[in-house]
């Protein structure tokens, strides 16, 4: 007696099944994305890790930031474009390994909020600080190029920005550098190294003309 051949059942993709799988895939992707840190959260982690590392290595007690801080990272090249804005552009430029820069993060943040300023750019000078040999012709040319881009127009009573001088709090408007804390930090005035005065002077510039 001949054996009966088994029938093969052909799998059929139904419209409903396809929709279900698409929805399931979308839900998985959404769940993954929702659990990924935002750029703001990643930046906050970077800021606070730098502060905590410095505190640990130097027995300091600089205050960390909360998620509602006013800061946004900006590259040097992006800053060159951003400074052309007709709005006031506030920038804290420096190294995340420099104590002055890290100490001022919290203080500038508090002052900015007090003056209703909701955005201060942070420009990392790692491109300069991380260079081992700063005396090569090529690197000196790069420094001059980058500094010149920020100093294309400078208010008559302000010094040109100099990355070698370290942390700088700057204000730009209409492509002009109208405030540079380095103008005062090397002077013999009573405000020398008084960042409280620098910060308040910088952040009230926009208020003085209103």
Short mmCIF file of C-alpha atoms in Angstrom, two decimals:
data_model
loop_
_atom_site.label_atom_id
_atom_site.label_comp_id
_atom_site.label_asym_id
_atom_site.label_seq_id
_atom_site.Cartn_x
_atom_site.Cartn_y
_atom_site.Cartn_z
CA UNK A 1 0.00 0.00 0.00
CA UNK A 2 1.56 3.21 -1.16
CA UNK A 3 2.21 5.83 1.49
CA UNK A 4 0.42 9.07 1.09
CA UNK A 5 2.71 12.05 0.39
CA UNK A 6 2.66 14.73 3.04
CA UNK A 7 1.19 18.01 2.03
CA UNK A 8 3.40 21.05 2.52
CA UNK A 9 1.64 24.01 4.01
CA UNK A 10 2.69 27.23 2.34
CA UNK A 11 3.26 30.14 4.72
CA UNK A 12 1.21 33.15 3.71
CA UNK A 13 2.06 36.69 4.81
CA UNK A 14 -1.16 38.42 5.62
CA UNK A 15 -1.60 42.16 5.69
CA UNK A 16 -2.50 41.99 9.37
CA UNK A 17 0.64 40.03 10.22
CA UNK A 18 2.86 42.49 8.38
CA UNK A 19 1.25 45.42 10.20
CA UNK A 20 1.72 43.64 13.54
CA UNK A 21 5.41 43.02 12.88
CA UNK A 22 5.97 46.58 11.74
CA UNK A 23 4.30 47.90 14.90
CA UNK A 24 6.35 45.55 17.06
CA UNK A 25 9.57 46.66 15.38
CA UNK A 26 8.63 50.34 15.78
CA UNK A 27 7.89 49.79 19.48
CA UNK A 28 11.28 48.16 20.02
CA UNK A 29 13.10 50.97 18.22
CA UNK A 30 11.14 53.61 20.18
CA UNK A 31 11.98 51.91 23.48
CA UNK A 32 15.68 51.88 22.59
CA UNK A 33 15.66 55.52 21.53
CA UNK A 34 13.81 56.63 24.65
CA UNK A 35 16.47 55.02 26.81
CA UNK A 36 19.38 56.62 24.97
CA UNK A 37 20.76 59.76 26.62
CA UNK A 38 20.07 63.02 24.81
CA UNK A 39 22.90 65.29 23.69
CA UNK A 40 22.05 67.56 26.63
CA UNK A 41 22.35 64.63 29.03
CA UNK A 42 25.63 63.51 27.48
CA UNK A 43 27.02 67.03 27.79
CA UNK A 44 25.93 67.27 31.43
CA UNK A 45 27.71 63.99 32.16
CA UNK A 46 30.86 65.32 30.51
CA UNK A 47 30.76 68.58 32.49
CA UNK A 48 30.17 66.93 35.85
CA UNK A 49 32.70 64.16 35.31
CA UNK A 50 35.33 66.81 34.53
CA UNK A 51 34.40 68.76 37.68
CA UNK A 52 34.40 65.66 39.89
CA UNK A 53 37.73 64.45 38.50
CA UNK A 54 39.32 67.84 39.11
CA UNK A 55 37.89 68.01 42.63
CA UNK A 56 39.25 64.55 43.39
CA UNK A 57 42.73 65.33 42.06
CA UNK A 58 43.05 68.81 43.56
CA UNK A 59 41.03 68.71 46.81
CA UNK A 60 38.70 71.39 45.47
CA UNK A 61 34.94 71.52 45.87
CA UNK A 62 33.67 73.06 42.65
CA UNK A 63 29.91 72.66 42.28
CA UNK A 64 28.47 70.35 39.65
CA UNK A 65 25.60 71.32 37.36
CA UNK A 66 21.99 70.22 37.12
CA UNK A 67 20.18 69.27 33.94
CA UNK A 68 18.54 72.70 33.63
CA UNK A 69 21.87 74.46 32.99
CA UNK A 70 22.18 77.12 30.27
CA UNK A 71 25.10 75.57 28.42
CA UNK A 72 25.41 74.24 24.91
CA UNK A 73 28.63 72.89 23.38
CA UNK A 74 29.95 74.64 20.31
CA UNK A 75 33.06 74.00 18.25
CA UNK A 76 35.51 76.78 17.44
CA UNK A 77 34.52 76.74 13.77
CA UNK A 78 30.81 76.83 14.58
CA UNK A 79 31.41 79.75 16.91
CA UNK A 80 33.00 81.68 14.04
CA UNK A 81 29.65 81.43 12.23
CA UNK A 82 27.45 81.90 15.29
CA UNK A 83 29.14 85.15 16.36
CA UNK A 84 27.67 86.89 13.30
CA UNK A 85 24.21 86.73 14.92
CA UNK A 86 22.39 89.97 15.62
CA UNK A 87 21.66 88.57 19.09
CA UNK A 88 24.18 88.65 21.91
CA UNK A 89 26.28 85.49 21.82
CA UNK A 90 27.76 84.56 25.21
CA UNK A 91 30.71 82.16 25.25
CA UNK A 92 32.83 80.57 27.95
CA UNK A 93 35.98 79.38 26.17
CA UNK A 94 38.48 77.12 27.90
CA UNK A 95 39.70 73.71 28.95
CA UNK A 96 37.77 71.08 30.88
CA UNK A 97 41.02 70.39 32.72
CA UNK A 98 41.44 73.99 33.89
CA UNK A 99 40.32 74.84 37.42
CA UNK A 100 39.19 78.37 36.57
CA UNK A 101 37.01 77.11 33.73
CA UNK A 102 35.44 74.35 35.84
CA UNK A 103 34.87 76.63 38.82
CA UNK A 104 33.14 79.20 36.64
CA UNK A 105 30.75 76.72 35.05
CA UNK A 106 28.42 76.80 38.04
CA UNK A 107 28.88 80.52 38.76
CA UNK A 108 28.23 81.64 35.20
CA UNK A 109 25.21 79.35 35.02
CA UNK A 110 23.68 80.93 38.14
CA UNK A 111 24.41 84.47 36.97
CA UNK A 112 23.00 83.80 33.49
CA UNK A 113 19.72 82.61 34.97
CA UNK A 114 19.57 85.67 37.22
CA UNK A 115 19.83 87.86 34.13
CA UNK A 116 17.32 85.77 32.15
CA UNK A 117 19.97 84.51 29.74
CA UNK A 118 19.05 81.00 28.71
CA UNK A 119 22.01 80.13 26.47
CA UNK A 120 25.75 80.33 27.04
CA UNK A 121 27.99 78.45 24.64
CA UNK A 122 30.89 76.35 25.89
CA UNK A 123 33.83 76.18 23.51
CA UNK A 124 36.42 73.56 24.42
CA UNK A 125 40.05 74.59 23.87
CA UNK A 126 41.20 70.96 23.73
CA UNK A 127 42.44 71.53 20.17
CA UNK A 128 45.06 73.85 21.71
CA UNK A 129 45.66 72.25 25.10
CA UNK A 130 46.14 68.74 23.70
CA UNK A 131 48.88 69.78 21.27
CA UNK A 132 52.24 68.55 22.58
CA UNK A 133 54.43 70.79 20.44
CA UNK A 134 52.94 74.26 20.22
CA UNK A 135 56.04 75.76 18.62
CA UNK A 136 55.85 74.15 15.21
CA UNK A 137 55.30 76.44 12.25
CA UNK A 138 52.16 74.53 11.31
CA UNK A 139 50.57 74.78 14.75
CA UNK A 140 51.42 78.46 15.19
CA UNK A 141 49.77 79.09 11.83
CA UNK A 142 46.68 77.16 12.96
CA UNK A 143 46.48 79.18 16.20
CA UNK A 144 46.78 82.46 14.31
CA UNK A 145 44.09 81.37 11.86
CA UNK A 146 41.65 80.39 14.60
CA UNK A 147 42.28 83.48 16.72
CA UNK A 148 42.00 85.78 13.71
CA UNK A 149 38.60 84.28 12.89
CA UNK A 150 37.29 85.35 16.30
CA UNK A 151 39.13 88.67 16.28
CA UNK A 152 37.95 89.80 12.85
CA UNK A 153 36.23 92.73 14.54
CA UNK A 154 36.96 93.75 18.14
CA UNK A 155 35.52 96.60 20.17
CA UNK A 156 38.08 99.36 20.64
CA UNK A 157 38.33 98.95 24.42
CA UNK A 158 38.69 95.15 24.33
CA UNK A 159 41.74 92.94 23.81
CA UNK A 160 41.90 90.38 21.06
CA UNK A 161 41.13 86.83 22.19
CA UNK A 162 44.30 84.85 22.96
CA UNK A 163 43.79 81.12 23.45
CA UNK A 164 47.14 80.79 25.27
CA UNK A 165 45.83 82.96 28.13
CA UNK A 166 43.35 80.30 29.19
CA UNK A 167 39.71 80.65 30.20
CA UNK A 168 37.87 83.56 28.59
CA UNK A 169 34.32 84.79 28.94
CA UNK A 170 33.35 86.55 25.71
CA UNK A 171 30.35 88.28 24.21
CA UNK A 172 29.82 88.73 20.48
CA UNK A 173 27.21 90.72 18.58
CA UNK A 174 26.88 91.37 14.86
CA UNK A 175 30.20 89.58 14.22
CA UNK A 176 32.09 91.80 16.69
CA UNK A 177 33.85 90.79 19.90
CA UNK A 178 32.36 93.33 22.29
CA UNK A 179 33.57 91.78 25.55
CA UNK A 180 36.60 89.65 26.41
CA UNK A 181 37.41 88.96 30.07
CA UNK A 182 41.09 88.62 29.11
CA UNK A 183 41.08 92.39 28.69
CA UNK A 184 40.93 92.74 32.48
CA UNK A 185 42.47 89.55 33.87
CA UNK A 186 46.02 90.70 33.12
CA UNK A 187 45.55 94.25 34.35
CA UNK A 188 46.62 95.70 37.70
CA UNK A 189 43.13 96.89 38.53
CA UNK A 190 41.32 95.90 41.72
CA UNK A 191 39.19 93.51 39.69
CA UNK A 192 42.17 91.34 38.73
CA UNK A 193 41.14 87.68 38.81
CA UNK A 194 37.77 88.68 40.21
CA UNK A 195 35.53 86.53 38.08
CA UNK A 196 32.43 87.79 39.85
CA UNK A 197 33.02 91.20 38.26
CA UNK A 198 33.88 89.70 34.88
CA UNK A 199 30.76 87.56 34.79
CA UNK A 200 28.41 90.35 35.80
CA UNK A 201 29.96 92.81 33.39
CA UNK A 202 29.68 90.32 30.52
CA UNK A 203 26.14 89.19 31.20
CA UNK A 204 24.72 92.67 31.73
CA UNK A 205 25.98 94.09 28.44
CA UNK A 206 22.73 93.24 26.66
CA UNK A 207 20.71 94.70 29.53
CA UNK A 208 22.46 98.06 29.49
CA UNK A 209 21.10 98.98 26.08
CA UNK A 210 17.51 97.88 26.71
#
